[in-house]
PDB file of C-alpha atoms and ligand atoms in Angstrom:
ATOM      1  CA  MET A   2     127.341 126.781  87.465  1.00  0.00           C
ATOM      2  CA  ALA A   3     124.314 125.123  89.383  1.00  0.00           C
ATOM      3  CA  LEU A   4     124.935 123.073  92.449  1.00  0.00           C
ATOM      4  CA  ILE A   5     123.772 119.293  92.671  1.00  0.00           C
ATOM      5  CA  ALA A   6     121.889 117.664  95.429  1.00  0.00           C
ATOM      6  CA  PRO A   7     121.367 114.094  94.891  1.00  0.00           C
ATOM      7  CA  SER A   8     117.968 112.677  96.867  1.00  0.00           C
ATOM      8  CA  ILE A   9     118.729 109.489  98.437  1.00  0.00           C
ATOM      9  CA  LEU A  10     114.978 108.497  98.272  1.00  0.00           C
ATOM     10  CA  THR A  11     115.729 105.964  95.687  1.00  0.00           C
ATOM     11  CA  ALA A  12     118.884 104.543  97.062  1.00  0.00           C
ATOM     12  CA  ASP A  13     119.575 101.252  98.348  1.00  0.00           C
ATOM     13  CA  TYR A  14     119.014 101.536 101.930  1.00  0.00           C
ATOM     14  CA  LEU A  15     120.461  98.368 102.914  1.00  0.00           C
ATOM     15  CA  ARG A  16     123.985  99.535 101.490  1.00  0.00           C
ATOM     16  CA  LEU A  17     123.204 103.220 102.453  1.00  0.00           C
ATOM     17  CA  GLY A  18     126.823 103.868 103.710  1.00  0.00           C
ATOM     18  CA  GLU A  19     128.254 102.651 100.405  1.00  0.00           C
ATOM     19  CA  GLU A  20     125.713 104.723  98.368  1.00  0.00           C
ATOM     20  CA  ILE A  21     126.253 107.829 100.270  1.00  0.00           C
ATOM     21  CA  ALA A  22     130.011 107.682  99.486  1.00  0.00           C
ATOM     22  CA  ARG A  23     129.117 107.060  95.747  1.00  0.00           C
ATOM     23  CA  ILE A  24     127.924 110.759  95.983  1.00  0.00           C
ATOM     24  CA  ALA A  25     130.914 112.592  97.419  1.00  0.00           C
ATOM     25  CA  THR A  26     131.396 114.579  94.055  1.00  0.00           C
ATOM     26  CA  ALA A  27     127.792 116.375  94.816  1.00  0.00           C
ATOM     27  CA  ASP A  28     127.411 119.532  96.394  1.00  0.00           C
ATOM     28  CA  TRP A  29     124.499 119.009  98.751  1.00  0.00           C
ATOM     29  CA  LEU A  30     122.646 115.861 100.000  1.00  0.00           C
ATOM     30  CA  HIS A  31     118.981 116.096  99.899  1.00  0.00           C
ATOM     31  CA  LEU A  32     116.647 114.071 102.418  1.00  0.00           C
ATOM     32  CA  ASP A  33     113.087 113.722 101.592  1.00  0.00           C
ATOM     33  CA  VAL A  34     111.118 113.426 104.897  1.00  0.00           C
ATOM     34  CA  MET A  35     107.462 112.270 104.205  1.00  0.00           C
ATOM     35  CA  ASP A  36     104.865 111.685 106.992  1.00  0.00           C
ATOM     36  CA  GLY A  37     101.934 109.835 105.381  1.00  0.00           C
ATOM     37  CA  HIS A  38     100.010 112.766 105.711  1.00  0.00           C
ATOM     38  CA  PHE A  39     101.227 115.704 103.816  1.00  0.00           C
ATOM     39  CA  VAL A  40     102.118 113.268 101.367  1.00  0.00           C
ATOM     40  CA  SER A  41     100.578 109.611 101.144  1.00  0.00           C
ATOM     41  CA  ASN A  42     104.303 108.384 101.262  1.00  0.00           C
ATOM     42  CA  LEU A  43     106.294 107.572 104.431  1.00  0.00           C
ATOM     43  CA  THR A  44     110.131 107.764 104.320  1.00  0.00           C
ATOM     44  CA  PHE A  45     112.539 108.541 107.632  1.00  0.00           C
ATOM     45  CA  GLY A  46     112.917 110.463 110.565  1.00  0.00           C
ATOM     46  CA  PRO A  47     115.522 112.385 112.467  1.00  0.00           C
ATOM     47  CA  ALA A  48     117.536 109.396 113.617  1.00  0.00           C
ATOM     48  CA  PHE A  49     117.852 108.256 110.179  1.00  0.00           C
ATOM     49  CA  CYS A  50     119.021 111.822 109.018  1.00  0.00           C
ATOM     50  CA  LYS A  51     121.489 112.034 112.071  1.00  0.00           C
ATOM     51  CA  ALA A  52     123.052 108.688 110.796  1.00  0.00           C
ATOM     52  CA  VAL A  53     123.345 110.043 107.207  1.00  0.00           C
ATOM     53  CA  THR A  54     124.797 113.393 107.954  1.00  0.00           C
ATOM     54  CA  GLY A  55     127.387 111.605 110.307  1.00  0.00           C
ATOM     55  CA  ALA A  56     128.397 109.646 107.046  1.00  0.00           C
ATOM     56  CA  THR A  57     129.103 112.190 104.801  1.00  0.00           C
ATOM     57  CA  ALA A  58     131.192 115.564 104.459  1.00  0.00           C
ATOM     58  CA  LEU A  59     128.498 117.152 102.328  1.00  0.00           C
ATOM     59  CA  PRO A  60     126.126 119.647 103.814  1.00  0.00           C
ATOM     60  CA  ALA A  61     122.553 117.954 103.963  1.00  0.00           C
ATOM     61  CA  GLU A  62     119.156 119.736 103.652  1.00  0.00           C
ATOM     62  CA  CYS A  63     115.833 118.402 104.762  1.00  0.00           C
ATOM     63  CA  HIS A  64     113.027 118.607 102.290  1.00  0.00           C
ATOM     64  CA  LEU A  65     110.097 118.465 105.074  1.00  0.00           C
ATOM     65  CA  MET A  66     107.006 117.045 103.446  1.00  0.00           C
ATOM     66  CA  VAL A  67     105.250 116.776 106.729  1.00  0.00           C
ATOM     67  CA  GLU A  68     102.018 118.198 108.627  1.00  0.00           C
ATOM     68  CA  ARG A  69     102.665 120.223 111.639  1.00  0.00           C
ATOM     69  CA  PRO A  70     106.663 120.948 110.531  1.00  0.00           C
ATOM     70  CA  GLN A  71     106.790 123.221 113.602  1.00  0.00           C
ATOM     71  CA  ASP A  72     106.648 119.948 115.768  1.00  0.00           C
ATOM     72  CA  LEU A  73     109.803 118.662 114.228  1.00  0.00           C
ATOM     73  CA  LEU A  74     112.094 121.153 113.004  1.00  0.00           C
ATOM     74  CA  ALA A  75     114.356 121.141 116.351  1.00  0.00           C
ATOM     75  CA  ARG A  76     114.879 117.425 115.691  1.00  0.00           C
ATOM     76  CA  TYR A  77     115.881 117.847 112.228  1.00  0.00           C
ATOM     77  CA  ALA A  78     118.406 120.797 113.248  1.00  0.00           C
ATOM     78  CA  GLU A  79     119.803 118.180 116.123  1.00  0.00           C
ATOM     79  CA  ALA A  80     120.288 115.758 113.141  1.00  0.00           C
ATOM     80  CA  GLY A  81     123.081 117.937 111.678  1.00  0.00           C
ATOM     81  CA  VAL A  82     121.195 119.301 108.789  1.00  0.00           C
ATOM     82  CA  ARG A  83     122.325 122.447 107.559  1.00  0.00           C
ATOM     83  CA  ARG A  84     119.266 123.514 105.660  1.00  0.00           C
ATOM     84  CA  LEU A  85     115.480 123.016 106.600  1.00  0.00           C
ATOM     85  CA  ILE A  86     112.917 123.335 103.621  1.00  0.00           C
ATOM     86  CA  VAL A  87     109.124 123.821 104.514  1.00  0.00           C
ATOM     87  CA  HIS A  88     106.073 123.923 102.619  1.00  0.00           C
ATOM     88  CA  PRO A  89     103.656 126.766 102.832  1.00  0.00           C
ATOM     89  CA  GLU A  90     100.737 124.181 102.224  1.00  0.00           C
ATOM     90  CA  SER A  91     101.670 122.728 105.542  1.00  0.00           C
ATOM     91  CA  THR A  92     101.566 125.581 107.880  1.00  0.00           C
ATOM     92  CA  PRO A  93      99.379 128.932 108.043  1.00  0.00           C
ATOM     93  CA  HIS A  94     102.691 130.139 109.818  1.00  0.00           C
ATOM     94  CA  LEU A  95     105.498 130.404 107.015  1.00  0.00           C
ATOM     95  CA  HIS A  96     107.012 133.498 108.425  1.00  0.00           C
ATOM     96  CA  ARG A  97     107.156 132.189 112.013  1.00  0.00           C
ATOM     97  CA  LEU A  98     108.739 129.113 110.792  1.00  0.00           C
ATOM     98  CA  VAL A  99     111.495 130.586 108.683  1.00  0.00           C
ATOM     99  CA  GLN A 100     112.367 132.571 111.638  1.00  0.00           C
ATOM    100  CA  GLU A 101     112.421 129.462 114.064  1.00  0.00           C
ATOM    101  CA  ILE A 102     114.654 127.718 111.483  1.00  0.00           C
ATOM    102  CA  HIS A 103     117.227 130.626 111.613  1.00  0.00           C
ATOM    103  CA  ALA A 104     117.069 130.588 115.415  1.00  0.00           C
ATOM    104  CA  LEU A 105     117.969 126.883 115.477  1.00  0.00           C
ATOM    105  CA  GLY A 106     121.432 127.604 113.410  1.00  0.00           C
ATOM    106  CA  CYS A 107     119.817 126.451 109.744  1.00  0.00           C
ATOM    107  CA  GLU A 108     119.512 127.853 106.560  1.00  0.00           C
ATOM    108  CA  ALA A 109     115.770 128.270 105.567  1.00  0.00           C
ATOM    109  CA  GLY A 110     114.183 127.025 102.413  1.00  0.00           C
ATOM    110  CA  ALA A 111     110.508 126.997 101.326  1.00  0.00           C
ATOM    111  CA  ALA A 112     109.178 124.747  98.666  1.00  0.00           C
ATOM    112  CA  LEU A 113     106.201 125.239  96.400  1.00  0.00           C
ATOM    113  CA  ASN A 114     103.941 122.446  95.223  1.00  0.00           C
ATOM    114  CA  PRO A 115     103.106 122.762  91.273  1.00  0.00           C
ATOM    115  CA  GLY A 116      99.645 123.806  92.185  1.00  0.00           C
ATOM    116  CA  THR A 117     100.799 126.725  94.567  1.00  0.00           C
ATOM    117  CA  PRO A 118     101.647 130.338  92.976  1.00  0.00           C
ATOM    118  CA  LEU A 119     104.912 132.281  93.267  1.00  0.00           C
ATOM    119  CA  SER A 120     102.718 134.721  95.093  1.00  0.00           C
ATOM    120  CA  ALA A 121     102.675 132.708  98.363  1.00  0.00           C
ATOM    121  CA  MET A 122     106.362 133.573  98.854  1.00  0.00           C
ATOM    122  CA  GLN A 123     105.980 137.448  98.348  1.00  0.00           C
ATOM    123  CA  GLU A 124     106.128 138.039 102.131  1.00  0.00           C
ATOM    124  CA  VAL A 125     108.904 135.652 103.092  1.00  0.00           C
ATOM    125  CA  ALA A 126     111.321 135.781 100.159  1.00  0.00           C
ATOM    126  CA  GLU A 127     113.634 138.435 101.618  1.00  0.00           C
ATOM    127  CA  ASP A 128     114.124 136.300 104.688  1.00  0.00           C
ATOM    128  CA  LEU A 129     114.774 132.841 102.759  1.00  0.00           C
ATOM    129  CA  ASP A 130     118.180 131.330 101.776  1.00  0.00           C
ATOM    130  CA  LEU A 131     116.244 129.264  99.312  1.00  0.00           C
ATOM    131  CA  LEU A 132     113.251 128.960  97.301  1.00  0.00           C
ATOM    132  CA  LEU A 133     112.404 125.291  96.199  1.00  0.00           C
ATOM    133  CA  VAL A 134     110.111 125.139  92.958  1.00  0.00           C
ATOM    134  CA  MET A 135     108.852 121.612  93.111  1.00  0.00           C
ATOM    135  CA  THR A 136     108.752 119.929  89.280  1.00  0.00           C
ATOM    136  CA  VAL A 137     106.582 116.867  90.232  1.00  0.00           C
ATOM    137  CA  ASN A 138     103.769 116.846  92.944  1.00  0.00           C
ATOM    138  CA  PRO A 139     105.643 115.516  96.023  1.00  0.00           C
ATOM    139  CA  GLY A 140     105.553 112.114  97.367  1.00  0.00           C
ATOM    140  CA  PHE A 141     107.555 109.786  95.149  1.00  0.00           C
ATOM    141  CA  GLY A 142     110.666 109.460  93.345  1.00  0.00           C
ATOM    142  CA  GLY A 143     110.458 108.628  89.635  1.00  0.00           C
ATOM    143  CA  GLN A 144     107.523 110.756  88.616  1.00  0.00           C
ATOM    144  CA  ALA A 145     107.587 112.693  85.251  1.00  0.00           C
ATOM    145  CA  PHE A 146     108.785 116.398  85.137  1.00  0.00           C
ATOM    146  CA  LEU A 147     106.031 119.010  84.957  1.00  0.00           C
ATOM    147  CA  ALA A 148     107.358 121.248  82.379  1.00  0.00           C
ATOM    148  CA  SER A 149     104.611 123.859  83.184  1.00  0.00           C
ATOM    149  CA  GLN A 150     106.838 124.579  86.089  1.00  0.00           C
ATOM    150  CA  LEU A 151     109.692 125.926  83.935  1.00  0.00           C
ATOM    151  CA  ARG A 152     107.329 129.314  83.935  1.00  0.00           C
ATOM    152  CA  LYS A 153     107.386 129.480  87.956  1.00  0.00           C
ATOM    153  CA  VAL A 154     111.329 128.933  87.843  1.00  0.00           C
ATOM    154  CA  ARG A 155     111.345 131.923  85.339  1.00  0.00           C
ATOM    155  CA  GLN A 156     109.037 133.799  87.360  1.00  0.00           C
ATOM    156  CA  ALA A 157     110.908 133.235  90.566  1.00  0.00           C
ATOM    157  CA  HIS A 158     114.165 134.327  89.277  1.00  0.00           C
ATOM    158  CA  ALA A 159     113.017 137.478  87.796  1.00  0.00           C
ATOM    159  CA  ALA A 160     111.299 138.102  91.032  1.00  0.00           C
ATOM    160  CA  PHE A 161     114.098 137.210  93.557  1.00  0.00           C
ATOM    161  CA  PRO A 162     117.275 137.458  91.530  1.00  0.00           C
ATOM    162  CA  ASP A 163     119.392 137.005  94.556  1.00  0.00           C
ATOM    163  CA  LEU A 164     117.901 134.003  95.873  1.00  0.00           C
ATOM    164  CA  ALA A 165     118.826 130.381  95.100  1.00  0.00           C
ATOM    165  CA  ILE A 166     116.298 128.812  93.216  1.00  0.00           C
ATOM    166  CA  GLU A 167     116.361 125.046  93.781  1.00  0.00           C
ATOM    167  CA  VAL A 168     113.985 122.389  91.613  1.00  0.00           C
ATOM    168  CA  ASP A 169     113.279 118.880  92.654  1.00  0.00           C
ATOM    169  CA  GLY A 170     111.390 116.423  90.507  1.00  0.00           C
ATOM    170  CA  GLY A 171     112.445 114.648  87.465  1.00  0.00           C
ATOM    171  CA  VAL A 172     115.449 116.295  86.973  1.00  0.00           C
ATOM    172  CA  ASN A 173     118.084 114.630  84.657  1.00  0.00           C
ATOM    173  CA  GLU A 174     120.380 115.575  81.907  1.00  0.00           C
ATOM    174  CA  ASP A 175     117.379 116.662  79.616  1.00  0.00           C
ATOM    175  CA  THR A 176     115.439 118.943  81.878  1.00  0.00           C
ATOM    176  CA  GLY A 177     118.577 119.895  83.737  1.00  0.00           C
ATOM    177  CA  PRO A 178     119.450 122.491  81.165  1.00  0.00           C
ATOM    178  CA  LEU A 179     115.994 123.966  80.443  1.00  0.00           C
ATOM    179  CA  LEU A 180     116.082 124.379  84.252  1.00  0.00           C
ATOM    180  CA  VAL A 181     119.225 126.136  84.518  1.00  0.00           C
ATOM    181  CA  ALA A 182     118.533 128.323  81.564  1.00  0.00           C
ATOM    182  CA  ALA A 183     115.147 129.221  83.411  1.00  0.00           C
ATOM    183  CA  GLY A 184     117.224 130.322  86.645  1.00  0.00           C
ATOM    184  CA  ALA A 185     117.558 126.960  88.831  1.00  0.00           C
ATOM    185  CA  SER A 186     120.761 127.356  90.767  1.00  0.00           C
ATOM    186  CA  VAL A 187     120.531 124.072  92.468  1.00  0.00           C
ATOM    187  CA  LEU A 188     119.352 120.740  91.151  1.00  0.00           C
ATOM    188  CA  VAL A 189     117.851 117.870  93.244  1.00  0.00           C
ATOM    189  CA  ALA A 190     118.302 114.758  91.392  1.00  0.00           C
ATOM    190  CA  GLY A 191     116.869 111.234  92.535  1.00  0.00           C
ATOM    191  CA  SER A 192     116.208 108.546  90.546  1.00  0.00           C
ATOM    192  CA  SER A 193     118.530 109.926  87.651  1.00  0.00           C
ATOM    193  CA  VAL A 194     121.454 109.622  90.223  1.00  0.00           C
ATOM    194  CA  PHE A 195     120.181 106.473  92.018  1.00  0.00           C
ATOM    195  CA  GLY A 196     118.714 104.174  89.155  1.00  0.00           C
ATOM    196  CA  PRO A 197     118.844 100.810  88.951  1.00  0.00           C
ATOM    197  CA  GLY A 198     122.329  99.845  87.615  1.00  0.00           C
ATOM    198  CA  GLU A 199     123.589 103.446  87.651  1.00  0.00           C
ATOM    199  CA  ASP A 200     126.869 104.564  88.847  1.00  0.00           C
ATOM    200  CA  PRO A 201     126.074 107.606  91.034  1.00  0.00           C
ATOM    201  CA  ALA A 202     129.197 109.640  90.501  1.00  0.00           C
ATOM    202  CA  GLU A 203     129.140 109.261  86.969  1.00  0.00           C
ATOM    203  CA  ARG A 204     125.466 110.380  86.714  1.00  0.00           C
ATOM    204  CA  ILE A 205     126.461 113.471  88.665  1.00  0.00           C
ATOM    205  CA  ALA A 206     129.302 114.393  86.299  1.00  0.00           C
ATOM    206  CA  ALA A 207     126.855 113.900  83.215  1.00  0.00           C
ATOM    207  CA  LEU A 208     124.496 116.323  84.888  1.00  0.00           C
ATOM    208  CA  ARG A 209     127.298 118.780  85.523  1.00  0.00           C
ATOM    209  CA  ARG A 210     128.228 118.269  81.873  1.00  0.00           C
ATOM    210  CA  ALA A 211     124.840 118.827  80.569  1.00  0.00           C
ATOM    211  CA  THR A 212     124.098 121.920  82.667  1.00  0.00           C
ATOM    212  CA  SER A 213     127.568 123.720  82.723  1.00  0.00           C
ATOM    213  CA  THR A 214     126.789 125.792  79.713  1.00  0.00           C
ATOM    214  CA  SER A 215     122.922 126.403  80.233  1.00  0.00           C
ATOM    215  CA  ARG A 216     123.050 130.102  81.483  1.00  0.00           C
TER     216      ARG A 216
HETATM  217  C1  DX5 B  13     109.611 114.020  95.430  1.00  0.00           C
HETATM  218  C2  DX5 B  13     110.847 114.584  96.285  1.00  0.00           C
HETATM  219  C3  DX5 B  13     112.085 114.392  95.151  1.00  0.00           C
HETATM  220  C4  DX5 B  13     112.281 113.223  94.806  1.00  0.00           C
HETATM  221  C5  DX5 B  13     113.095 113.329  93.670  1.00  0.00           C
HETATM  222  O1  DX5 B  13     108.604 114.206  96.251  1.00  0.00           O
HETATM  223  O2  DX5 B  13     110.683 115.616  96.956  1.00  0.00           O
HETATM  224  O3  DX5 B  13     113.225 114.862  95.908  1.00  0.00           O
HETATM  225  O4  DX5 B  13     113.389 112.444  95.229  1.00  0.00           O
HETATM  226  O5  DX5 B  13     113.078 112.183  92.909  1.00  0.00           O
HETATM  227  P1  DX5 B  13     113.182 112.109  91.179  1.00  0.00           P
HETATM  228  O6  DX5 B  13     114.613 113.079  90.934  1.00  0.00           O
HETATM  229  O7  DX5 B  13     113.178 110.893  90.935  1.00  0.00           O
HETATM  230  O8  DX5 B  13     112.031 112.971  90.443  1.00  0.00           O
HETATM  231 ZN1   ZN B  14     112.715 116.465  97.902  1.00  0.00          ZN
END
């Protein structure tokens, strides 16, 4: 059974407490941190994340789409986040960052942009708690799913069968089953959970139903 990690990127920030309460049946809460440099969009910082982690019993993960992630790890760890996910495209020192994340008491994840090959993980995979395969180019919610990345999910699951494989971007009831069949075990879902007029709890239940028999 795949775990579901809603991203609050497209939630209603004016009603954030209520929005978070509506995803209580999820498994994780996914926080998309963007700095306007690594990706062109800009979202939120550690104080915002701290407010979120204080408002939910769900474990939270920060997906750090930022330049110089090494400068920020401690701040997000202090915000009460359980898992920190960094991009190898943002640092020449992925191995060191993974050690630093663990030293901060967090789980360590690494995220691959669609254009980055799985081989970028070869030397760190044994130290990771999770590998995130981006199924859109990072920066915005609501983008179209890149089916080409199913191959990378399959490769990742075959190469690292004991590693949790997370997918992020365009995940919904249509793409979720394909991803789970390919080897994904954690599904990030943004706009399919927090879409206009949607009931997030119902959307999570529908995604669970759609993916429960996929592997
Ligand atoms: C994209 C973010 C995703 C995003 C997913 O840069 O990393 O987490 O919120 O949104 P959807 O599910 O709408 O593609
Ligand atoms: Zn994300």
